[in-house]
């Protein structure tokens, strides 16, 4: 099913001056989502207002993210990753949930969404109070040994990283959603990466790298979440990566409406029943207010 989106205009700069148009757009989403239990799929765009850049948004810079095979095969690649992560990870850890995360937690508490599948690894949905969150690509809060499978808290590993590199200091000017920071090459070449404290094996962040498969058990749970939902709401994702876009494809195959809010075009626009380009924080706040108010009216 290829549905023509009902709303494809860009409100990102118009909203402050066009309150009536905002109300119409929110009304369209409210009318669609109030009719069935809704599953939410989020991407990096929902965390940009928390100070974490995305990969493909309108302000995103070109990046060369670490790929799984490169990390596994080459010690220099691991040295590069962990040096840059040692500088950038704290920026992600110190980030706070924004209005968009809070709005989704409110919707879940009101029983208006069935859960969240997120492509993000920052943990901000849980910090905002959301409970039923499936982290499709894992979370940065732990590292895992590729040999024995032992996990280690990322904060503890950060302490070991800095203990192995006592003179390491880097000013972070730019980071990626996974905490990968731009730092001078000379800080990378001398960086010492500690091994697994149990077996001496290679440690990797407990996240899915580019070129790595999402664990099958995690994908199976995601399909179950979509199966019990009546609609799919996509937030802050360009859907360029197949691991997220496949849920749009399945929803359309199952005749479940798809609604998208994202700044910029997405791979799923042609499949969306509703499409809106707008800032997520304020827009989701208005949408949560409208849906909760409608629910309250029904229960009055």
Tab-separated table of C-alpha atoms in Angstrom:
chain	number	residue	atom	x	y	z
A	1	UNK	CA	0.000	0.000	0.000
A	2	UNK	CA	1.458	3.362	-1.046
A	3	UNK	CA	-0.508	6.069	0.693
A	4	UNK	CA	-0.142	9.719	-0.265
A	5	UNK	CA	0.977	11.597	2.868
A	6	UNK	CA	-1.672	14.012	4.103
A	7	UNK	CA	0.869	16.493	5.422
A	8	UNK	CA	4.319	16.996	3.889
A	9	UNK	CA	4.948	20.664	4.638
A	10	UNK	CA	7.870	21.885	6.685
A	11	UNK	CA	6.640	23.650	9.840
A	12	UNK	CA	10.048	23.874	11.501
A	13	UNK	CA	10.309	27.632	10.974
A	14	UNK	CA	6.628	28.416	10.602
A	15	UNK	CA	5.243	27.206	13.919
A	16	UNK	CA	5.994	30.305	15.986
A	17	UNK	CA	3.830	32.351	13.618
A	18	UNK	CA	1.214	29.819	12.523
A	19	UNK	CA	-0.485	28.439	15.619
A	20	UNK	CA	-3.604	27.550	13.638
A	21	UNK	CA	-1.615	25.381	11.234
A	22	UNK	CA	0.082	23.631	14.161
A	23	UNK	CA	-3.316	22.837	15.643
A	24	UNK	CA	-4.482	21.399	12.322
A	25	UNK	CA	-1.403	19.207	11.988
A	26	UNK	CA	-1.650	17.974	15.580
A	27	UNK	CA	-5.344	17.365	15.030
A	28	UNK	CA	-4.621	15.127	12.028
A	29	UNK	CA	-2.143	13.047	14.017
A	30	UNK	CA	-4.480	12.896	17.006
A	31	UNK	CA	-7.363	11.661	14.851
A	32	UNK	CA	-5.217	8.907	13.402
A	33	UNK	CA	-3.449	7.733	16.550
A	34	UNK	CA	-6.445	7.806	18.884
A	35	UNK	CA	-8.116	5.113	16.821
A	36	UNK	CA	-5.681	2.292	17.635
A	37	UNK	CA	-2.834	1.358	20.003
A	38	UNK	CA	0.342	2.872	18.596
A	39	UNK	CA	3.921	1.599	18.566
A	40	UNK	CA	6.654	4.249	18.383
A	41	UNK	CA	9.915	3.895	16.428
A	42	UNK	CA	12.537	6.533	17.246
A	43	UNK	CA	15.837	7.515	15.642
A	44	UNK	CA	18.694	9.888	16.419
A	45	UNK	CA	16.567	12.931	15.581
A	46	UNK	CA	14.661	12.684	18.842
A	47	UNK	CA	17.870	13.219	20.829
A	48	UNK	CA	19.254	16.219	18.952
A	49	UNK	CA	17.475	18.614	21.332
A	50	UNK	CA	19.429	16.915	24.132
A	51	UNK	CA	22.677	17.982	22.464
A	52	UNK	CA	23.447	14.682	20.708
A	53	UNK	CA	23.875	15.160	16.931
A	54	UNK	CA	22.225	12.768	14.477
A	55	UNK	CA	23.727	11.043	11.441
A	56	UNK	CA	21.548	12.290	8.599
A	57	UNK	CA	19.461	15.237	9.813
A	58	UNK	CA	19.498	18.716	8.275
A	59	UNK	CA	22.439	19.804	10.465
A	60	UNK	CA	24.345	16.503	10.466
A	61	UNK	CA	27.992	16.510	9.406
A	62	UNK	CA	29.486	13.831	7.117
A	63	UNK	CA	30.813	10.977	9.255
A	64	UNK	CA	32.726	7.749	8.824
A	65	UNK	CA	31.309	5.543	11.607
A	66	UNK	CA	33.173	2.512	12.868
A	67	UNK	CA	32.206	-0.672	11.056
A	68	UNK	CA	31.998	-4.035	12.807
A	69	UNK	CA	34.491	-5.950	10.657
A	70	UNK	CA	37.040	-3.158	10.899
A	71	UNK	CA	36.763	-3.046	14.696
A	72	UNK	CA	37.060	-6.822	15.089
A	73	UNK	CA	39.985	-7.315	12.696
A	74	UNK	CA	42.254	-4.323	13.344
A	75	UNK	CA	43.841	-3.221	16.613
A	76	UNK	CA	44.452	0.245	15.145
A	77	UNK	CA	40.738	0.590	14.470
A	78	UNK	CA	39.964	-0.315	18.072
A	79	UNK	CA	42.582	2.170	19.259
A	80	UNK	CA	40.937	4.878	17.145
A	81	UNK	CA	37.459	4.043	18.386
A	82	UNK	CA	38.286	3.938	22.092
A	83	UNK	CA	40.421	7.082	22.022
A	84	UNK	CA	37.605	9.016	20.399
A	85	UNK	CA	35.014	7.394	22.665
A	86	UNK	CA	37.032	8.218	25.785
A	87	UNK	CA	36.651	11.875	24.817
A	88	UNK	CA	33.055	11.830	23.594
A	89	UNK	CA	31.232	9.300	25.760
A	90	UNK	CA	30.859	11.636	28.725
A	91	UNK	CA	28.975	14.109	26.528
A	92	UNK	CA	26.357	11.445	25.805
A	93	UNK	CA	26.281	10.245	29.429
A	94	UNK	CA	25.675	13.757	30.735
A	95	UNK	CA	22.866	14.487	28.255
A	96	UNK	CA	19.353	14.879	29.661
A	97	UNK	CA	15.989	13.838	28.196
A	98	UNK	CA	14.264	16.584	26.238
A	99	UNK	CA	10.604	17.470	25.799
A	100	UNK	CA	10.158	14.784	23.140
A	101	UNK	CA	11.351	11.998	25.442
A	102	UNK	CA	9.155	13.319	28.247
A	103	UNK	CA	6.092	13.483	25.974
A	104	UNK	CA	6.521	9.814	24.999
A	105	UNK	CA	6.825	8.810	28.660
A	106	UNK	CA	3.560	10.651	29.344
A	107	UNK	CA	1.843	8.877	26.466
A	108	UNK	CA	3.005	5.492	27.718
A	109	UNK	CA	1.850	6.249	31.262
A	110	UNK	CA	-1.552	7.208	29.860
A	111	UNK	CA	-1.747	3.914	27.954
A	112	UNK	CA	-1.763	5.683	24.578
A	113	UNK	CA	1.308	4.006	23.116
A	114	UNK	CA	2.145	0.322	23.397
A	115	UNK	CA	5.907	0.761	23.593
A	116	UNK	CA	9.008	2.214	21.943
A	117	UNK	CA	11.498	0.627	19.580
A	118	UNK	CA	14.519	2.914	19.465
A	119	UNK	CA	17.530	2.914	17.173
A	120	UNK	CA	19.338	5.105	19.700
A	121	UNK	CA	21.955	3.936	22.201
A	122	UNK	CA	21.810	6.889	24.621
A	123	UNK	CA	19.267	5.532	27.155
A	124	UNK	CA	17.333	8.812	27.251
A	125	UNK	CA	13.904	7.207	26.841
A	126	UNK	CA	14.368	5.302	30.092
A	127	UNK	CA	15.773	8.366	31.843
A	128	UNK	CA	12.585	10.220	30.883
A	129	UNK	CA	10.428	7.508	32.472
A	130	UNK	CA	9.492	5.236	29.564
A	131	UNK	CA	9.258	1.589	30.618
A	132	UNK	CA	8.587	-0.602	27.568
A	133	UNK	CA	11.636	0.334	25.483
A	134	UNK	CA	13.399	-2.002	23.081
A	135	UNK	CA	16.889	-0.727	22.275
A	136	UNK	CA	17.327	-2.213	18.821
A	137	UNK	CA	21.019	-1.313	18.591
A	138	UNK	CA	21.923	-1.757	22.269
A	139	UNK	CA	23.113	0.864	24.740
A	140	UNK	CA	26.409	2.610	25.443
A	141	UNK	CA	26.128	1.987	29.187
A	142	UNK	CA	28.042	-1.328	28.963
A	143	UNK	CA	30.960	-2.893	27.123
A	144	UNK	CA	31.207	-6.593	26.259
A	145	UNK	CA	34.149	-8.941	25.766
A	146	UNK	CA	34.142	-10.537	22.312
A	147	UNK	CA	35.891	-13.640	23.706
A	148	UNK	CA	34.174	-14.570	26.980
A	149	UNK	CA	31.041	-12.409	26.811
A	150	UNK	CA	31.690	-10.690	30.140
A	151	UNK	CA	30.064	-7.261	30.422
A	152	UNK	CA	31.508	-4.260	32.206
A	153	UNK	CA	29.840	-1.013	33.182
A	154	UNK	CA	30.911	1.735	30.793
A	155	UNK	CA	31.684	4.156	33.604
A	156	UNK	CA	34.009	1.589	35.183
A	157	UNK	CA	35.647	1.016	31.815
A	158	UNK	CA	36.034	4.771	31.343
A	159	UNK	CA	37.981	4.831	34.604
A	160	UNK	CA	40.273	2.093	33.264
A	161	UNK	CA	40.680	3.888	29.931
A	162	UNK	CA	41.850	7.056	31.636
A	163	UNK	CA	44.069	5.140	34.091
A	164	UNK	CA	45.841	3.552	31.098
A	165	UNK	CA	46.214	6.985	29.498
A	166	UNK	CA	46.894	9.427	32.377
A	167	UNK	CA	48.017	12.249	30.074
A	168	UNK	CA	45.049	11.930	27.728
A	169	UNK	CA	43.168	15.219	27.385
A	170	UNK	CA	40.944	16.156	24.486
A	171	UNK	CA	38.630	19.055	23.800
A	172	UNK	CA	35.477	17.679	22.191
A	173	UNK	CA	34.220	19.877	19.375
A	174	UNK	CA	31.964	17.386	17.609
A	175	UNK	CA	30.479	13.989	18.474
A	176	UNK	CA	28.324	11.337	16.828
A	177	UNK	CA	25.211	9.728	18.395
A	178	UNK	CA	27.361	6.851	19.688
A	179	UNK	CA	29.792	9.197	21.471
A	180	UNK	CA	32.463	8.998	18.762
A	181	UNK	CA	34.305	12.322	19.000
A	182	UNK	CA	36.532	14.224	16.606
A	183	UNK	CA	39.988	14.490	18.202
A	184	UNK	CA	43.540	15.117	16.883
A	185	UNK	CA	45.288	12.100	15.336
A	186	UNK	CA	48.266	12.421	17.676
A	187	UNK	CA	46.002	11.587	20.633
A	188	UNK	CA	44.963	8.362	18.908
A	189	UNK	CA	48.345	6.922	17.937
A	190	UNK	CA	49.587	6.814	21.533
A	191	UNK	CA	46.316	5.616	23.107
A	192	UNK	CA	46.502	2.399	25.159
A	193	UNK	CA	43.333	0.253	25.143
A	194	UNK	CA	42.819	-2.015	28.182
A	195	UNK	CA	41.644	-5.602	27.685
A	196	UNK	CA	38.880	-7.613	29.328
A	197	UNK	CA	39.689	-7.832	33.036
A	198	UNK	CA	38.531	-11.486	33.108
A	199	UNK	CA	40.130	-13.145	30.071
A	200	UNK	CA	42.249	-10.470	28.377
A	201	UNK	CA	40.008	-10.412	25.322
A	202	UNK	CA	38.891	-7.557	23.091
A	203	UNK	CA	36.231	-5.243	24.513
A	204	UNK	CA	33.540	-3.673	22.355
A	205	UNK	CA	30.727	-1.289	23.316
A	206	UNK	CA	27.528	-3.277	23.773
A	207	UNK	CA	25.955	-1.674	20.701
A	208	UNK	CA	25.369	-2.813	17.128
A	209	UNK	CA	27.974	-1.342	14.800
A	210	UNK	CA	27.420	-0.610	11.116
A	211	UNK	CA	27.728	-3.907	9.253
A	212	UNK	CA	26.772	-5.931	12.343
A	213	UNK	CA	23.494	-7.834	12.694
A	214	UNK	CA	20.933	-6.987	15.345
A	215	UNK	CA	20.582	-10.039	17.657
A	216	UNK	CA	17.774	-12.312	16.468
A	217	UNK	CA	16.036	-12.418	19.849
A	218	UNK	CA	15.857	-8.620	19.832
A	219	UNK	CA	14.398	-8.532	16.320
A	220	UNK	CA	11.846	-11.176	17.294
A	221	UNK	CA	10.673	-9.052	20.211
A	222	UNK	CA	10.386	-6.020	17.928
A	223	UNK	CA	8.129	-7.966	15.563
A	224	UNK	CA	5.975	-8.965	18.527
A	225	UNK	CA	5.658	-5.329	19.586
A	226	UNK	CA	4.566	-4.343	16.089
A	227	UNK	CA	2.132	-7.247	15.875
A	228	UNK	CA	0.184	-6.123	18.941
A	229	UNK	CA	0.044	-2.488	17.767
A	230	UNK	CA	-2.523	-0.980	15.433
A	231	UNK	CA	-0.349	1.841	14.059
A	232	UNK	CA	3.306	2.866	13.795
A	233	UNK	CA	4.565	6.361	14.675
A	234	UNK	CA	8.091	7.097	13.396
A	235	UNK	CA	9.957	9.920	15.135
A	236	UNK	CA	13.322	11.443	14.238
A	237	UNK	CA	14.519	8.792	11.799
A	238	UNK	CA	15.364	9.097	8.123
A	239	UNK	CA	14.722	5.323	7.897
A	240	UNK	CA	17.808	5.021	5.691
A	241	UNK	CA	19.025	1.960	7.588
A	242	UNK	CA	17.086	-1.212	6.836
A	243	UNK	CA	16.957	-2.240	10.508
A	244	UNK	CA	14.430	0.541	11.110
A	245	UNK	CA	12.760	0.799	7.729
A	246	UNK	CA	11.675	-2.865	7.754
A	247	UNK	CA	9.109	-2.050	10.449
A	248	UNK	CA	7.487	0.489	8.150
A	249	UNK	CA	7.428	-2.118	5.370
A	250	UNK	CA	5.783	-4.702	7.647
A	251	UNK	CA	3.263	-2.207	8.999
A	252	UNK	CA	2.187	-1.317	5.460
A	253	UNK	CA	1.968	-5.004	4.519
A	254	UNK	CA	-0.303	-5.548	7.527
A	255	UNK	CA	-2.465	-2.515	6.589
A	256	UNK	CA	-1.413	-0.612	9.701
A	257	UNK	CA	-1.204	3.173	9.249
A	258	UNK	CA	2.226	4.774	9.464
A	259	UNK	CA	2.710	8.357	10.682
A	260	UNK	CA	6.087	10.123	10.496
A	261	UNK	CA	7.430	13.238	12.214
A	262	UNK	CA	10.984	14.058	11.152
A	263	UNK	CA	12.965	17.103	10.106
A	264	UNK	CA	13.791	16.314	6.501
A	265	UNK	CA	12.676	13.575	4.092
A	266	UNK	CA	12.624	9.889	5.012
A	267	UNK	CA	12.763	6.613	3.144
A	268	UNK	CA	9.230	5.846	4.329
A	269	UNK	CA	7.493	9.044	3.188
A	270	UNK	CA	5.664	7.357	0.307
A	271	UNK	CA	4.235	4.769	2.714
A	272	UNK	CA	3.065	7.242	5.351
A	273	UNK	CA	-0.569	8.118	5.965
A	274	UNK	CA	0.639	11.289	7.685
A	275	UNK	CA	3.972	13.055	7.315
A	276	UNK	CA	5.179	16.165	9.129
A	277	UNK	CA	8.530	17.966	9.160
A	278	UNK	CA	8.784	19.779	12.495
A	279	UNK	CA	10.873	20.056	15.694
A	280	UNK	CA	10.125	16.967	17.758
A	281	UNK	CA	10.239	18.369	21.285
A	282	UNK	CA	7.496	20.966	21.012
A	283	UNK	CA	5.483	18.965	18.481
A	284	UNK	CA	5.359	15.837	20.629
A	285	UNK	CA	4.471	17.932	23.654
A	286	UNK	CA	1.429	19.311	21.802
A	287	UNK	CA	0.537	15.860	20.477
A	288	UNK	CA	0.697	14.318	23.960
A	289	UNK	CA	-1.493	17.107	25.336
A	290	UNK	CA	-4.074	16.544	22.594
A	291	UNK	CA	-4.180	12.745	22.911
A	292	UNK	CA	-4.358	12.808	26.699
A	293	UNK	CA	-7.074	15.472	26.623
A	294	UNK	CA	-9.099	13.364	24.186
A	295	UNK	CA	-8.725	10.313	26.425
A	296	UNK	CA	-9.840	12.369	29.439
A	297	UNK	CA	-12.914	13.570	27.557
A	298	UNK	CA	-13.857	9.996	26.664
A	299	UNK	CA	-13.535	8.910	30.287
A	300	UNK	CA	-15.452	11.892	31.698
